[in-house]
Coordinates of C-alpha atoms in Angstrom, one line a residue:
M260 CA 61.8 -2.7 79.8
V261 CA 58.7 -4.6 81.0
K262 CA 56.9 -6.1 78.1
V263 CA 53.1 -5.7 78.2
I264 CA 51.3 -9.0 77.6
G265 CA 47.9 -8.0 78.8
R266 CA 45.8 -5.1 80.0
R267 CA 42.9 -4.7 82.4
L268 CA 41.1 -1.7 83.8
L269 CA 41.9 -1.1 87.5
G270 CA 39.8 2.1 87.8
N271 CA 41.3 5.2 89.3
Q272 CA 44.7 4.5 90.9
S273 CA 47.4 6.6 92.4
V274 CA 50.4 6.6 90.1
Y275 CA 54.0 7.2 91.1
D276 CA 56.5 8.5 88.5
I277 CA 59.8 6.8 89.1
G278 CA 63.1 7.6 87.4
V279 CA 65.4 4.8 86.3
E280 CA 68.7 5.0 84.4
Q281 CA 67.7 3.1 81.3
N282 CA 63.9 2.9 81.1
H283 CA 60.9 5.0 82.1
N284 CA 58.1 3.0 83.7
F285 CA 55.2 3.8 86.1
V286 CA 54.3 1.8 89.2
L287 CA 50.9 1.7 90.7
A288 CA 50.3 2.0 94.5
N289 CA 49.9 -1.8 94.8
G290 CA 53.2 -2.5 93.1
L291 CA 51.8 -3.4 89.6
V292 CA 53.9 -2.0 86.7
A293 CA 52.1 -0.1 84.0
S294 CA 54.7 0.0 81.2
N295 CA 54.6 2.7 78.5
C296 CA 51.8 4.7 80.2
F297 CA 51.8 8.4 80.7
N298 CA 50.0 10.3 83.5
K299 CA 47.9 13.4 82.8
S300 CA 50.8 15.8 82.9
H301 CA 52.6 13.9 80.2
S302 CA 49.6 13.4 78.0
T303 CA 48.5 17.0 78.3
A304 CA 52.0 18.3 77.3
Y305 CA 52.2 16.0 74.3
G306 CA 48.7 16.8 73.3
Y307 CA 49.4 20.5 73.5
V308 CA 52.6 20.2 71.4
T309 CA 50.7 18.1 68.8
Y310 CA 48.1 20.8 68.6
Q311 CA 50.8 23.5 68.1
T312 CA 52.6 21.7 65.4
A313 CA 49.3 20.8 63.6
Y314 CA 48.3 24.5 63.8
L315 CA 51.6 25.6 62.4
K316 CA 51.6 23.1 59.5
A317 CA 48.0 24.0 58.6
N318 CA 48.4 27.8 58.8
Y319 CA 52.2 28.4 58.1
P320 CA 53.1 25.4 56.0
V321 CA 56.2 27.0 54.3
E322 CA 57.7 28.2 57.6
Y323 CA 56.9 25.0 59.4
M324 CA 58.5 22.8 56.7
A325 CA 61.5 25.0 56.5
A326 CA 62.0 24.6 60.3
L327 CA 61.5 20.9 60.0
L328 CA 64.1 20.6 57.2
T329 CA 66.6 22.7 59.2
A330 CA 66.1 20.6 62.3
N331 CA 66.6 17.3 60.3
S332 CA 69.3 18.6 57.9
G333 CA 71.8 16.2 59.3
D334 CA 69.6 13.1 58.6
Q335 CA 69.6 12.5 54.9
D336 CA 66.7 10.0 54.9
K337 CA 64.4 12.3 56.9
A338 CA 65.4 15.4 54.9
Q339 CA 64.6 13.6 51.6
K340 CA 61.2 12.4 53.0
Y341 CA 60.3 16.0 54.1
I342 CA 61.3 17.4 50.8
A343 CA 59.0 14.9 49.1
T344 CA 56.3 16.1 51.6
C345 CA 56.9 19.6 50.4
F346 CA 56.4 18.6 46.8
A347 CA 53.2 16.9 47.8
M348 CA 52.0 20.0 49.6
G349 CA 52.8 22.2 46.5
I350 CA 55.8 23.8 48.2
Q351 CA 58.9 24.2 46.0
V352 CA 62.3 23.6 47.5
Q353 CA 64.7 25.8 45.6
P354 CA 68.4 24.9 45.2
P355 CA 71.0 26.8 47.2
D356 CA 71.8 30.3 46.0
V357 CA 75.1 32.0 47.0
N358 CA 73.4 35.4 46.9
R359 CA 70.2 34.5 48.8
S360 CA 70.8 31.4 51.0
G361 CA 71.6 31.6 54.6
V362 CA 73.0 28.8 56.8
D363 CA 69.5 27.2 57.3
F364 CA 66.5 26.4 55.1
T365 CA 64.7 29.7 54.6
P366 CA 61.0 30.4 53.7
T367 CA 60.8 32.7 50.8
G368 CA 57.2 33.4 49.6
D369 CA 55.6 30.1 48.7
A370 CA 58.9 28.3 48.5
I371 CA 61.8 27.2 50.7
L372 CA 65.4 28.1 49.9
F373 CA 68.0 25.5 50.5
G374 CA 70.5 26.5 53.2
L375 CA 74.2 26.6 52.6
G376 CA 74.7 24.6 55.8
G377 CA 73.3 21.5 53.9
V378 CA 76.0 21.6 51.2
R379 CA 78.8 19.1 51.6
N380 CA 82.4 20.3 51.6
V381 CA 81.3 23.8 52.4
G382 CA 82.2 24.3 56.1
L383 CA 80.9 26.9 58.5
G384 CA 84.0 29.0 58.0
A385 CA 83.4 29.2 54.3
I386 CA 79.7 30.1 54.8
E387 CA 80.6 32.8 57.3
S388 CA 83.1 34.3 54.8
L389 CA 80.5 34.3 52.0
L390 CA 77.8 35.9 54.2
A391 CA 80.2 38.5 55.6
S392 CA 81.3 39.5 52.1
R393 CA 77.7 39.6 50.8
E394 CA 76.6 41.8 53.7
A395 CA 79.5 44.2 53.4
E396 CA 79.8 44.5 49.6
G397 CA 76.5 43.3 48.3
P398 CA 75.6 40.3 46.1
F399 CA 78.3 38.5 44.1
K400 CA 78.1 39.4 40.4
S401 CA 80.3 36.7 38.9
L402 CA 82.6 33.8 39.7
P403 CA 85.7 36.1 39.4
D404 CA 84.0 38.7 41.7
L405 CA 83.3 35.9 44.3
C406 CA 86.9 34.5 44.1
D407 CA 88.4 38.0 44.4
R408 CA 86.3 39.0 47.4
V409 CA 86.5 36.0 49.7
D410 CA 89.4 34.5 51.6
S411 CA 90.7 31.5 49.6
R412 CA 91.8 29.8 52.8
A413 CA 88.2 29.7 54.0
V414 CA 86.5 29.3 50.6
N415 CA 88.9 26.9 48.9
R416 CA 88.6 25.2 45.5
R417 CA 86.8 22.2 47.0
A418 CA 84.1 24.4 48.5
L419 CA 83.7 26.4 45.3
E420 CA 83.3 23.2 43.2
A421 CA 80.7 22.0 45.6
L422 CA 78.8 25.3 45.2
I423 CA 79.0 25.0 41.5
H424 CA 77.7 21.4 41.4
C425 CA 74.8 22.0 43.7
G426 CA 73.6 25.0 41.7
A427 CA 74.5 27.8 44.1
L428 CA 76.2 29.8 41.4
D429 CA 73.6 29.2 38.7
Q430 CA 72.1 32.7 39.0
L431 CA 75.5 34.6 38.8
D432 CA 75.6 34.2 35.0
P433 CA 72.7 32.3 33.5
D434 CA 74.6 32.1 30.2
Q435 CA 77.4 30.0 31.8
N436 CA 76.7 26.4 32.5
R437 CA 78.1 24.4 35.5
N438 CA 80.6 22.5 33.4
Q439 CA 82.0 25.8 32.1
L440 CA 82.3 27.2 35.6
V441 CA 84.3 24.1 36.7
H442 CA 86.7 24.6 33.8
D443 CA 87.0 28.3 34.5
L444 CA 87.6 27.8 38.2
E445 CA 91.2 26.8 38.2
L446 CA 92.2 29.8 36.0
I447 CA 90.2 32.2 38.0
L448 CA 91.6 31.0 41.3
D449 CA 95.1 31.6 40.1
W450 CA 94.1 35.1 38.9
A451 CA 92.4 35.9 42.2
Q452 CA 95.4 34.8 44.2
A453 CA 97.7 36.9 42.1
R454 CA 95.5 39.9 42.7
S455 CA 95.5 39.2 46.4
R456 CA 99.3 39.0 46.5
D457 CA 99.6 42.3 44.6
R458 CA 97.2 44.0 47.1
A459 CA 99.2 42.5 50.0
S460 CA 102.5 43.9 48.6
G461 CA 100.9 47.3 47.9
Q462 CA 101.4 47.0 44.2
G463 CA 97.8 46.7 43.1
N464 CA 97.1 46.9 39.3
L465 CA 95.9 49.4 36.8
F466 CA 92.2 48.7 37.3
D467 CA 92.5 48.9 41.1
M468 CA 94.4 52.2 40.9
L469 CA 91.6 53.7 38.8
G470 CA 89.3 53.1 41.7
S471 CA 86.0 53.4 39.8
T472 CA 83.1 50.9 39.7
Q473 CA 83.5 50.6 36.0
A474 CA 87.2 49.8 36.4
T475 CA 86.4 47.1 38.8
V476 CA 83.8 45.6 36.4
N477 CA 86.5 45.7 33.6
A478 CA 88.9 43.9 35.9
F479 CA 86.5 41.1 36.4
E480 CA 85.7 40.9 32.7
S481 CA 89.4 40.5 32.1
A482 CA 89.6 37.4 34.3
P483 CA 90.8 34.4 32.3
K484 CA 88.3 31.9 31.0
A485 CA 88.6 28.4 29.7
S486 CA 87.6 27.4 26.2
P487 CA 83.8 27.1 25.8
V488 CA 82.4 23.7 26.8
S489 CA 78.9 22.3 26.8
D490 CA 77.1 21.6 30.0
F491 CA 77.0 18.2 31.8
A492 CA 74.4 15.7 30.5
Q493 CA 71.2 16.0 32.6
Q494 CA 71.8 12.7 34.4
E495 CA 75.4 13.6 35.2
R496 CA 74.4 17.1 36.4
L497 CA 71.9 15.6 38.7
R498 CA 74.3 12.9 39.9
L499 CA 76.9 15.6 40.9
E500 CA 74.1 17.6 42.5
K501 CA 73.0 14.6 44.6
E502 CA 76.7 13.8 45.5
I503 CA 77.0 17.3 47.1
I504 CA 73.6 17.8 48.7
G505 CA 72.7 14.2 49.4
F506 CA 69.6 14.0 47.2
Y507 CA 68.2 15.6 44.0
I508 CA 66.9 19.1 44.5
S509 CA 66.7 21.1 41.2
D510 CA 65.1 18.1 39.5
H511 CA 64.7 14.4 39.9
P512 CA 65.0 11.7 37.1
L513 CA 61.7 10.2 38.4
K514 CA 59.7 13.5 38.6
P515 CA 58.5 13.5 35.0
L516 CA 57.0 10.1 35.6
Q517 CA 54.9 11.1 38.6
A518 CA 51.6 11.7 36.8
S519 CA 51.7 8.8 34.4
A520 CA 53.0 6.4 37.1
R521 CA 49.8 6.8 39.2
M522 CA 48.1 4.5 36.7
L523 CA 50.4 1.7 37.7
A524 CA 49.8 2.3 41.5
P525 CA 53.4 2.0 42.6
I526 CA 54.2 2.3 46.3
N527 CA 56.4 4.9 47.9
L528 CA 59.5 3.5 49.5
S529 CA 58.9 5.6 52.6
D530 CA 55.7 3.6 53.1
L531 CA 57.3 0.1 53.1
Q532 CA 56.6 -0.3 56.8
D533 CA 52.9 0.0 56.2
Y534 CA 52.7 -3.2 54.2
A535 CA 52.1 -6.6 55.6
E536 CA 54.7 -9.4 55.1
G537 CA 54.2 -11.2 51.8
S538 CA 52.3 -8.2 50.1
S539 CA 52.9 -8.0 46.4
V540 CA 54.1 -4.5 45.5
S541 CA 55.7 -2.5 42.7
A542 CA 57.6 0.7 42.7
I543 CA 59.3 3.1 40.2
V544 CA 62.8 3.7 41.4
M545 CA 66.4 4.6 40.7
L546 CA 69.0 1.9 41.3
T547 CA 71.7 3.8 43.3
S548 CA 73.9 0.9 44.3
L549 CA 74.4 -2.8 43.6
K550 CA 76.4 -5.3 45.7
P551 CA 76.8 -8.8 44.1
V552 CA 76.8 -11.6 46.6
T553 CA 77.7 -15.3 46.2
T554 CA 75.9 -17.7 48.4
K555 CA 77.4 -20.8 50.2
K556 CA 76.1 -22.9 47.4
G557 CA 77.9 -20.7 44.8
D558 CA 74.7 -19.1 43.5
R559 CA 74.8 -15.4 42.6
M560 CA 72.4 -12.8 44.1
A561 CA 72.5 -9.1 44.9
I562 CA 71.8 -6.5 47.6
L563 CA 70.4 -3.3 46.0
T564 CA 69.8 0.2 47.2
I565 CA 66.8 1.7 45.5
E566 CA 65.5 5.3 45.7
D567 CA 62.3 7.1 44.7
L568 CA 61.0 10.7 45.4
T569 CA 60.2 9.9 49.0
G570 CA 63.4 8.0 50.2
N571 CA 65.5 5.0 49.7
A572 CA 65.5 1.4 50.8
E573 CA 67.6 -1.8 50.7
S574 CA 66.3 -4.6 48.6
V575 CA 67.3 -8.1 47.9
V576 CA 67.4 -10.1 44.6
F577 CA 67.6 -13.8 45.3
P578 CA 69.5 -16.2 43.0
K579 CA 66.5 -17.5 40.9
S580 CA 65.4 -13.9 40.1
Y581 CA 69.0 -12.6 39.7
E582 CA 69.8 -15.1 37.0
R583 CA 66.9 -13.8 35.0
I584 CA 67.1 -10.0 35.5
S585 CA 70.8 -9.4 36.3
E586 CA 71.5 -7.7 32.9
K587 CA 68.8 -5.1 33.7
L588 CA 70.4 -4.1 37.0
I589 CA 72.5 -1.1 36.1
V590 CA 73.4 1.6 38.6
D591 CA 71.6 4.9 38.0
A592 CA 69.0 3.2 35.8
R593 CA 65.3 4.1 36.2
L594 CA 63.4 0.9 36.8
M595 CA 60.0 -0.4 37.5
V596 CA 60.4 -3.2 40.1
W597 CA 58.0 -5.9 41.2
G598 CA 58.3 -8.0 44.3
K599 CA 57.1 -8.8 47.8
I600 CA 57.5 -7.4 51.3
D601 CA 59.7 -9.4 53.8
R602 CA 59.9 -8.5 57.5
R603 CA 62.9 -9.2 59.7
D604 CA 63.3 -7.7 63.1
D605 CA 60.3 -5.4 62.5
Q606 CA 62.0 -4.0 59.5
A607 CA 60.3 -4.2 56.0
Q608 CA 62.5 -5.2 53.1
F609 CA 61.7 -5.2 49.4
I610 CA 62.4 -8.6 47.8
V611 CA 62.8 -7.8 44.1
E612 CA 61.4 -10.5 41.8
D613 CA 61.3 -8.7 38.4
V614 CA 62.5 -5.4 36.9
E615 CA 62.0 -3.5 33.7
P616 CA 63.7 -0.3 32.5
I617 CA 61.3 2.6 32.6
E618 CA 61.7 3.1 28.9
S619 CA 60.5 -0.5 28.3
V620 CA 57.5 -0.4 30.5
R621 CA 54.3 -0.7 28.4
M622 CA 50.6 -0.4 29.2
V623 CA 47.6 -1.6 27.3
M624 CA 45.1 1.2 26.9
V625 CA 41.5 0.3 26.1
E626 CA 39.2 3.1 24.9
L627 CA 35.6 2.7 26.2
E628 CA 32.5 4.7 25.7
P629 CA 30.3 5.0 28.9
K630 CA 27.6 2.8 27.5
V631 CA 30.1 0.1 26.6
A632 CA 31.8 0.4 30.0
S633 CA 28.5 -0.1 31.8
D634 CA 27.3 -3.0 29.6
I635 CA 27.6 -6.3 31.6
E636 CA 28.0 -8.3 28.4
Q637 CA 30.7 -6.1 27.0
Q638 CA 32.5 -6.2 30.4
H639 CA 32.4 -10.1 30.3
R640 CA 33.8 -10.1 26.7
L641 CA 36.6 -7.7 27.8
R642 CA 37.5 -9.8 30.9
T643 CA 37.6 -13.0 28.8
V644 CA 40.1 -11.5 26.3
L645 CA 42.4 -10.2 29.0
L646 CA 42.4 -13.4 31.0
Q647 CA 43.3 -15.3 27.9
H648 CA 46.5 -13.3 27.7
R649 CA 47.8 -13.6 31.2
G650 CA 50.3 -16.3 30.1
E651 CA 51.0 -19.6 31.7
D652 CA 53.2 -18.3 34.5
D653 CA 52.2 -15.8 37.2
R654 CA 54.6 -13.1 36.1
A655 CA 52.3 -11.2 33.8
K656 CA 53.2 -7.6 34.5
V657 CA 51.7 -5.4 31.7
P658 CA 48.9 -3.4 33.2
V659 CA 45.6 -2.7 31.4
V660 CA 44.0 0.7 31.7
A661 CA 40.6 1.7 30.5
I662 CA 40.0 5.2 29.2
V663 CA 36.4 6.2 29.6
S664 CA 35.5 9.4 27.8
A665 CA 32.5 11.3 29.0
Q666 CA 31.5 15.0 28.7
D667 CA 34.8 16.1 27.2
K668 CA 36.7 14.4 30.1
R669 CA 38.8 11.3 30.1
H670 CA 38.7 9.0 33.1
F671 CA 41.5 6.5 33.6
V672 CA 40.5 3.2 35.3
R673 CA 43.2 0.7 36.1
F674 CA 42.2 -3.0 35.9
G675 CA 43.3 -5.2 38.9
P676 CA 46.5 -7.2 38.9
Q677 CA 44.7 -10.3 37.9
F678 CA 44.1 -8.8 34.4
R679 CA 47.7 -8.0 33.7
V680 CA 48.8 -9.5 30.4
H681 CA 52.1 -11.2 29.4
D682 CA 52.5 -9.8 25.8
H683 CA 51.2 -6.3 25.3
Q684 CA 51.1 -6.4 21.5
A685 CA 49.3 -9.8 21.4
A686 CA 46.7 -8.5 23.9
V687 CA 46.1 -5.4 21.8
N688 CA 45.7 -7.4 18.6
A689 CA 43.2 -9.7 20.4
L690 CA 41.2 -6.7 21.7
L691 CA 41.1 -5.1 18.3
K692 CA 39.9 -8.3 16.8
A693 CA 37.2 -8.5 19.5
G694 CA 35.9 -5.0 18.5
F695 CA 37.6 -2.9 21.2
Q696 CA 39.6 0.1 20.6
A697 CA 43.0 -0.5 22.1
H698 CA 46.7 0.5 21.8
V699 CA 50.0 0.2 23.5
S700 CA 51.4 3.2 25.5
S701 CA 54.7 3.7 27.2
L702 CA 55.1 5.0 30.7
T703 CA 57.0 8.1 29.4
T704 CA 54.3 9.0 26.9
P705 CA 51.1 7.5 28.3
A706 CA 47.6 7.5 26.7

């Protein structure tokens, strides 16, 4: 590919579109190459497509995003980014439902229903078997009903476990939790296979011979059940869900922090490419994987995979930082991370310099009346107190937020990074001593 090192206007020129095996360039009549240019036919077509997609997104957002998710269902990173876009647009993405989902993502009212084609370990044959049974005999009423109606060779135990873990069977019996369904599954599969063998041999059973709907219901009620068990812990439930779908769908461990986290101004991992090299950034993430590395000098460092609501990214913890924060690096932990952007081969990478578990993140909240907030002398006093508590190093990370109350409304104003303090309690004590109303707040229960 010819690299463009300069541009100059040549006026109106005849352009020849030439086809080459690897690259697509344009050659002017005098032999000059115009790389990465498009003639009017190209630009018109792209412009028209851009107009169409913009129109659809503006006027049919649910249908548009459902189509976009379906088209990118095989790309986990893109699908996760588009699901985050749906949340930002106020569009709910509902978990799969064995009685409502089709193969693809489906618009349903103001929401999008997750398609069964996006569920791991559930092949097309299993989906076709489920949809055919649903169309012929109506919705599934229970796990025994489902196991009794579908071909166990197409919808095997692995597929059924995947459907349970992703939430596709949640609506069959709201009183039964996912862990209970998993424990019941083995017993119900044996029961369903025995019924299938009886039907194949022409024997049937008492309930089948009666032939009534009520008899069928009684047959399913007689299906064996395991001893009652409590549901998975929330974090384990979401982990299993993510393992099957590829990302969190019914909930996300970081979602409850969205509103309060805005005061800390963390970046979205999907926006890493937008930041210049060396930029100081912070993010609220889940640590999804950790790979310890030993350098040639024998120092220990780590390669991390971190994730937020918009996507995931690889990050690096160099030896000096790793020695200080290694004990806080626990897989599946929710963390606030601070660091810098590093660029290599046009790819942005998060260099982690410090971390703190979400539960330990603290903010200093300063209550200010409007007349105090606008008083220059009071502003100077407040700045002086805060700057005295930055600490000797440059790692002060406790943010300071002003709460200005006016006309029955509370406005939150975050101070710049230069006013972060090192010890939140010492800073609050100093502010109180100086006559300011201040207190410490956690990220999970702000203000």
